């Protein structure tokens, strides 16, 4: 391809090839990339978070740089990832008792009742998850439904950054999803196999003749 | 480019059949591999000249890195920050997380250092699933047999048997941490896990969560690590060299803290390398499905300090990487697509290989079609079709990651085929370990894709996710055990090591007449190199 366009990344104007993603444009630059990059285009690691403002537009949007194709005049600013001081600590063990689910959720994430329905989280989410609704469901005790909404979440933490109440919505979602698996998932086939192994029935003979069959 | 059939013509040829016919095989599988697999190309192997595996075959690009000079010298360590821990885990993928969690659970104080952020790894990208023999008609023995055959009988039988036996326990552990799996018959008596068929397996054995198993696994593992008070997490702190004691044992590692641009010397009683593979080296000029950090760093450091390597000339080129559009080139289309019924079709509209033959065979077959002019060309990109139409209308809900990828390609997978070409996917060989992840260097353990011997010379789908957790946990447990034994002997913090092994290595380089200006590990791929900050004066 021929014509080159220009975008600005973290304040620097760079050449970009139409059709390329923001991330790949940045990769061709002169500085070694040591952050905000992971899966490079699969869109699952959530590390390439950035703010994007298109030419002529007033507002900026949060995007994944690896999934966003460059446009002439685009302004891009990458958002670093850091661990906040304030973690909501819990252990898998704490999630075992389903009868305590609601009080425990409120104890671990005391801020969820403060949601002011500003929908900052919804606007931030590159996966278009209805985050605010997830928090509302969680508040009302509909934990399964809330958990289900966060199924495709890539933990990019953009909703957490957006939330003025420090709710960390994606972590609430993950907490609820984990609780669900920990409490409910007891596949019969797995139980049986574990029990057979405990009885010593499933040992492997490494001496079997395994000559490859030529097809 | 060799000649190829134009995309539009190929589409017309595809449309001519309801279900494309399978062309009878005229080459045996071994002949196909010998002639067309990238590992067997004339320029794909050289012999290592120094180090414990001297004389063994290795890919030349990797050999150059393995036989290179260190990034640092003793001077760099003089003013570095000093820290110490029982167990130092290096690498923040599935193997590193499993090792750290298990070591912490076994009572050790743990530090986990990762080059990128914890979780940014190949593990989070895994789509297809994880093997575990759970069906009534299945057994760990059959799992073992399939993997042994798939790996061309080259696996270490003990390691492979441990992996297959660990599988049910690994799945239970994941569920206990809060990972979900897809169920068949969810209402029946606790449900039964859904099994998918993998290439080269005697029966369906892949457990999955949709087609983002790795994402589901890694978000649970990452959260557990981040919230564990016994684990100190160091993000963006790549290891640049290991540390050794006078007796040759491993004493910890030197990290480079990117945030503050300075070195950190971590003295550890036990060190676990879990830095993954080397896909980003683009061996043989292939595109890669791997994450940005897969640059063989751990492999280089382990070799320099004295571990043996094996099968460093055996790589997995996944058959179905994206070939068009160019900006997504190399991205993976999971084997789940073929497992669900998608077909491989050449430019003439023929199927040319059984879709679920072992991966190396399918890859060789695709490269053969392209070499013979039966490939398909679209906007300068070469490949063959993956006909996803047989997957049916519920594709979007069953395989959301595939649908997402197709959307990015601008293709409707229910009505159009995708253009695919093999992509460098997995490092079959690696560091030699025992059943607990221990290497021949005391104090150093390895787990995950960095290791060799578990899969032989070709890994089956779903066995990597199993291997990294089975051996990640084993290594974590063993490291904690050894660290505690050492702590019983002396309660003083672990002794600080040095880089004597680097000086020894430099002498070997010189004796062999090798170029010592080349430095490794690479740390970051791409055209721009990272310059490690070196404080030259107090005012710098
Ligand atoms: C797209 C894709 C799909 C896959 N699908 C499947 C599947 O369905 N089933 C399956 O079984 N397998 C699959 N695999 C293979 C499997 O995902 C990997 O083999 C496995 O996840 C490797 O795990 P690991 O922990 O060893 O390494 P990784 O997960 O790659 O983690 C390596 C870690 O080490 C860190 N690191 C690297 N260098 C340094 C350094 N110098 N210092 C500090 N840290 C460092 C990296 O940042 C990263 O955190 C897939 C792989 C890919 C790429
Ligand atoms: S819910 Fe939050 S963390 Fe998850 S994808 Fe959306 S913005 Fe990212
Ligand atoms: S950003 Fe926070 S406060 Fe606003 S709607 Fe979302 S959860 Fe509620
Ligand atoms: S690099 Fe992983 S989401 Fe963009």
Short mmCIF file of N, CA, C and O in Angstrom, two decimals, chain B residues 224-284:
data_model
loop_
_atom_site.label_atom_id
_atom_site.label_comp_id
_atom_site.label_asym_id
_atom_site.label_seq_id
_atom_site.Cartn_x
_atom_site.Cartn_y
_atom_site.Cartn_z
N UNK B 224 -6.10 -14.58 41.89
CA UNK B 224 -5.68 -15.32 43.08
C UNK B 224 -4.27 -14.93 43.49
O UNK B 224 -3.98 -14.74 44.68
N UNK B 225 -3.37 -14.79 42.53
CA UNK B 225 -2.00 -14.38 42.84
C UNK B 225 -1.99 -12.96 43.41
O UNK B 225 -1.35 -12.70 44.43
N UNK B 226 -2.71 -12.06 42.75
CA UNK B 226 -2.67 -10.65 43.19
C UNK B 226 -3.20 -10.48 44.61
O UNK B 226 -2.78 -9.58 45.33
N UNK B 227 -4.13 -11.36 45.00
CA UNK B 227 -4.72 -11.20 46.32
C UNK B 227 -4.03 -12.03 47.40
O UNK B 227 -4.40 -11.97 48.57
N UNK B 228 -3.03 -12.81 47.02
CA UNK B 228 -2.37 -13.67 48.00
C UNK B 228 -1.30 -12.90 48.76
O UNK B 228 -0.31 -12.45 48.17
N UNK B 229 -1.49 -12.72 50.07
CA UNK B 229 -0.52 -11.89 50.82
C UNK B 229 0.87 -12.51 50.90
O UNK B 229 1.84 -11.79 51.19
N UNK B 230 1.00 -13.80 50.63
CA UNK B 230 2.32 -14.43 50.71
C UNK B 230 3.14 -14.25 49.44
O UNK B 230 4.28 -14.69 49.36
N UNK B 231 2.53 -13.64 48.41
CA UNK B 231 3.25 -13.47 47.14
C UNK B 231 3.50 -11.98 46.88
O UNK B 231 2.59 -11.17 46.86
N UNK B 232 4.78 -11.63 46.69
CA UNK B 232 5.13 -10.27 46.29
C UNK B 232 5.22 -10.24 44.78
O UNK B 232 5.95 -11.03 44.18
N UNK B 233 4.49 -9.33 44.17
CA UNK B 233 4.41 -9.31 42.72
C UNK B 233 5.26 -8.18 42.16
O UNK B 233 5.14 -7.03 42.60
N UNK B 234 6.11 -8.49 41.21
CA UNK B 234 6.92 -7.47 40.55
C UNK B 234 6.60 -7.47 39.07
O UNK B 234 7.14 -8.27 38.30
N UNK B 235 5.69 -6.61 38.66
CA UNK B 235 5.36 -6.49 37.25
C UNK B 235 6.42 -5.65 36.54
O UNK B 235 7.03 -4.77 37.14
N UNK B 236 6.59 -5.91 35.27
CA UNK B 236 7.54 -5.16 34.44
C UNK B 236 8.95 -5.20 35.04
O UNK B 236 9.66 -4.20 35.06
N UNK B 237 9.33 -6.35 35.51
CA UNK B 237 10.69 -6.57 36.02
C UNK B 237 11.28 -7.81 35.35
O UNK B 237 11.31 -8.88 35.95
N UNK B 238 11.72 -7.71 34.10
CA UNK B 238 12.27 -8.88 33.43
C UNK B 238 13.55 -9.36 34.09
O UNK B 238 14.32 -8.54 34.61
N UNK B 239 13.76 -10.67 34.07
CA UNK B 239 15.03 -11.20 34.53
C UNK B 239 16.04 -11.00 33.40
O UNK B 239 15.75 -11.26 32.24
N UNK B 240 17.21 -10.47 33.75
CA UNK B 240 18.24 -10.27 32.72
C UNK B 240 19.41 -11.23 32.89
O UNK B 240 20.18 -11.45 31.97
N UNK B 241 19.52 -11.83 34.08
CA UNK B 241 20.56 -12.84 34.29
C UNK B 241 20.23 -13.62 35.56
O UNK B 241 19.55 -13.11 36.45
N UNK B 242 20.71 -14.87 35.62
CA UNK B 242 20.58 -15.62 36.85
C UNK B 242 21.81 -15.37 37.71
O UNK B 242 22.82 -14.86 37.23
N UNK B 243 21.71 -15.73 38.99
CA UNK B 243 22.86 -15.62 39.89
C UNK B 243 23.31 -17.02 40.29
O UNK B 243 22.50 -17.94 40.40
N UNK B 244 24.61 -17.16 40.50
CA UNK B 244 25.12 -18.49 40.87
C UNK B 244 25.97 -18.41 42.12
O UNK B 244 26.57 -17.37 42.43
N UNK B 245 26.01 -19.53 42.85
CA UNK B 245 26.98 -19.69 43.93
C UNK B 245 28.25 -20.29 43.35
O UNK B 245 28.26 -20.79 42.23
N UNK B 246 29.28 -20.29 44.19
CA UNK B 246 30.56 -20.83 43.75
C UNK B 246 30.47 -22.28 43.25
O UNK B 246 31.11 -22.67 42.30
N UNK B 247 29.59 -23.08 43.92
CA UNK B 247 29.48 -24.49 43.54
C UNK B 247 28.64 -24.70 42.28
O UNK B 247 28.33 -25.83 41.90
N UNK B 248 28.24 -23.62 41.63
CA UNK B 248 27.49 -23.75 40.38
C UNK B 248 25.99 -23.76 40.56
O UNK B 248 25.25 -23.74 39.57
N UNK B 249 25.52 -23.80 41.79
CA UNK B 249 24.07 -23.82 41.99
C UNK B 249 23.49 -22.43 41.77
O UNK B 249 24.20 -21.43 41.79
N UNK B 250 22.17 -22.39 41.57
CA UNK B 250 21.51 -21.12 41.28
C UNK B 250 21.20 -20.37 42.57
O UNK B 250 20.73 -20.96 43.55
N UNK B 251 21.45 -19.06 42.59
CA UNK B 251 21.32 -18.27 43.82
C UNK B 251 20.24 -17.20 43.72
O UNK B 251 20.12 -16.36 44.59
N UNK B 252 19.46 -17.24 42.62
CA UNK B 252 18.44 -16.21 42.43
C UNK B 252 18.61 -15.57 41.07
O UNK B 252 19.11 -16.22 40.14
N UNK B 253 18.25 -14.30 40.96
CA UNK B 253 18.29 -13.68 39.64
C UNK B 253 18.46 -12.17 39.74
O UNK B 253 18.20 -11.56 40.77
N UNK B 254 18.91 -11.60 38.63
CA UNK B 254 19.00 -10.15 38.51
C UNK B 254 17.83 -9.68 37.66
O UNK B 254 17.63 -10.15 36.54
N UNK B 255 17.05 -8.77 38.20
CA UNK B 255 15.91 -8.23 37.47
C UNK B 255 16.21 -6.81 37.04
O UNK B 255 17.03 -6.13 37.66
N UNK B 256 15.54 -6.36 36.01
CA UNK B 256 15.65 -4.97 35.63
C UNK B 256 14.29 -4.33 35.81
O UNK B 256 13.33 -4.68 35.13
N UNK B 257 14.21 -3.39 36.73
CA UNK B 257 12.94 -2.73 37.03
C UNK B 257 12.72 -1.60 36.02
O UNK B 257 13.42 -0.59 36.04
N UNK B 258 11.76 -1.79 35.13
CA UNK B 258 11.56 -0.82 34.05
C UNK B 258 11.00 0.50 34.56
O UNK B 258 11.26 1.56 33.99
N UNK B 259 10.24 0.42 35.63
CA UNK B 259 9.63 1.64 36.16
C UNK B 259 10.71 2.60 36.63
O UNK B 259 10.72 3.77 36.29
N UNK B 260 11.65 2.09 37.43
CA UNK B 260 12.69 2.94 38.00
C UNK B 260 14.03 2.82 37.26
O UNK B 260 15.02 3.38 37.69
N UNK B 261 14.05 2.02 36.20
CA UNK B 261 15.25 1.83 35.39
C UNK B 261 16.47 1.50 36.23
O UNK B 261 17.48 2.22 36.22
N UNK B 262 16.34 0.43 36.98
CA UNK B 262 17.47 0.01 37.80
C UNK B 262 17.42 -1.50 38.00
O UNK B 262 16.39 -2.13 37.80
N UNK B 263 18.57 -2.03 38.41
CA UNK B 263 18.65 -3.47 38.63
C UNK B 263 18.22 -3.83 40.04
O UNK B 263 18.44 -3.06 40.98
N UNK B 264 17.62 -4.99 40.17
CA UNK B 264 17.29 -5.53 41.49
C UNK B 264 17.94 -6.91 41.59
O UNK B 264 17.76 -7.74 40.69
N UNK B 265 18.70 -7.13 42.64
CA UNK B 265 19.30 -8.45 42.84
C UNK B 265 18.45 -9.21 43.84
O UNK B 265 18.28 -8.78 44.97
N UNK B 266 17.86 -10.31 43.37
CA UNK B 266 17.02 -11.11 44.25
C UNK B 266 17.75 -12.40 44.62
O UNK B 266 18.01 -13.24 43.77
N UNK B 267 18.11 -12.51 45.90
CA UNK B 267 18.70 -13.75 46.39
C UNK B 267 17.57 -14.68 46.79
O UNK B 267 16.72 -14.30 47.58
N UNK B 268 17.57 -15.87 46.21
CA UNK B 268 16.47 -16.79 46.49
C UNK B 268 17.01 -18.17 46.84
O UNK B 268 18.04 -18.59 46.33
N UNK B 269 16.31 -18.84 47.75
CA UNK B 269 16.74 -20.20 48.07
C UNK B 269 16.45 -21.13 46.90
O UNK B 269 17.20 -22.05 46.62
N UNK B 270 15.34 -20.90 46.20
CA UNK B 270 15.01 -21.68 45.03
C UNK B 270 14.45 -20.73 43.96
O UNK B 270 13.71 -19.81 44.28
N UNK B 271 14.80 -21.00 42.71
CA UNK B 271 14.33 -20.16 41.61
C UNK B 271 13.59 -21.03 40.60
O UNK B 271 14.07 -22.10 40.22
N UNK B 272 12.41 -20.56 40.19
CA UNK B 272 11.64 -21.31 39.18
C UNK B 272 11.51 -20.45 37.93
O UNK B 272 10.97 -19.35 37.98
N UNK B 273 12.03 -20.95 36.82
CA UNK B 273 11.88 -20.24 35.55
C UNK B 273 10.60 -20.72 34.87
O UNK B 273 10.44 -21.93 34.64
N UNK B 274 9.72 -19.79 34.54
CA UNK B 274 8.47 -20.15 33.84
C UNK B 274 8.21 -19.08 32.78
O UNK B 274 7.15 -18.48 32.72
N UNK B 275 9.21 -18.86 31.94
CA UNK B 275 9.17 -17.73 31.01
C UNK B 275 8.58 -18.08 29.65
O UNK B 275 8.59 -17.25 28.75
N UNK B 276 8.09 -19.31 29.48
CA UNK B 276 7.40 -19.65 28.25
C UNK B 276 8.34 -19.92 27.09
O UNK B 276 9.52 -20.23 27.28
N UNK B 277 7.81 -19.76 25.87
CA UNK B 277 8.52 -20.23 24.68
C UNK B 277 9.14 -19.12 23.85
O UNK B 277 9.53 -18.07 24.37
N UNK B 278 9.24 -19.37 22.54
CA UNK B 278 10.03 -18.50 21.67
C UNK B 278 9.33 -18.12 20.38
O UNK B 278 9.98 -17.80 19.39
N UNK B 279 8.00 -18.12 20.38
CA UNK B 279 7.27 -17.88 19.14
C UNK B 279 7.60 -16.56 18.46
O UNK B 279 7.58 -16.45 17.24
N UNK B 280 7.94 -15.55 19.27
CA UNK B 280 8.21 -14.23 18.67
C UNK B 280 9.55 -14.15 17.97
O UNK B 280 9.95 -13.07 17.49
N UNK B 281 10.26 -15.25 17.89
CA UNK B 281 11.50 -15.25 17.10
C UNK B 281 11.19 -15.48 15.62
O UNK B 281 12.09 -15.43 14.78
N UNK B 282 9.94 -15.77 15.30
CA UNK B 282 9.54 -15.95 13.89
C UNK B 282 10.47 -16.89 13.14
O UNK B 282 10.99 -16.55 12.07
N UNK B 283 10.73 -18.05 13.73
CA UNK B 283 11.64 -19.01 13.11
C UNK B 283 11.19 -19.34 11.68
O UNK B 283 9.99 -19.41 11.40
N UNK B 284 12.14 -19.57 10.81
CA UNK B 284 11.89 -19.91 9.40
C UNK B 284 11.03 -18.86 8.70
O UNK B 284 10.37 -19.16 7.71
#
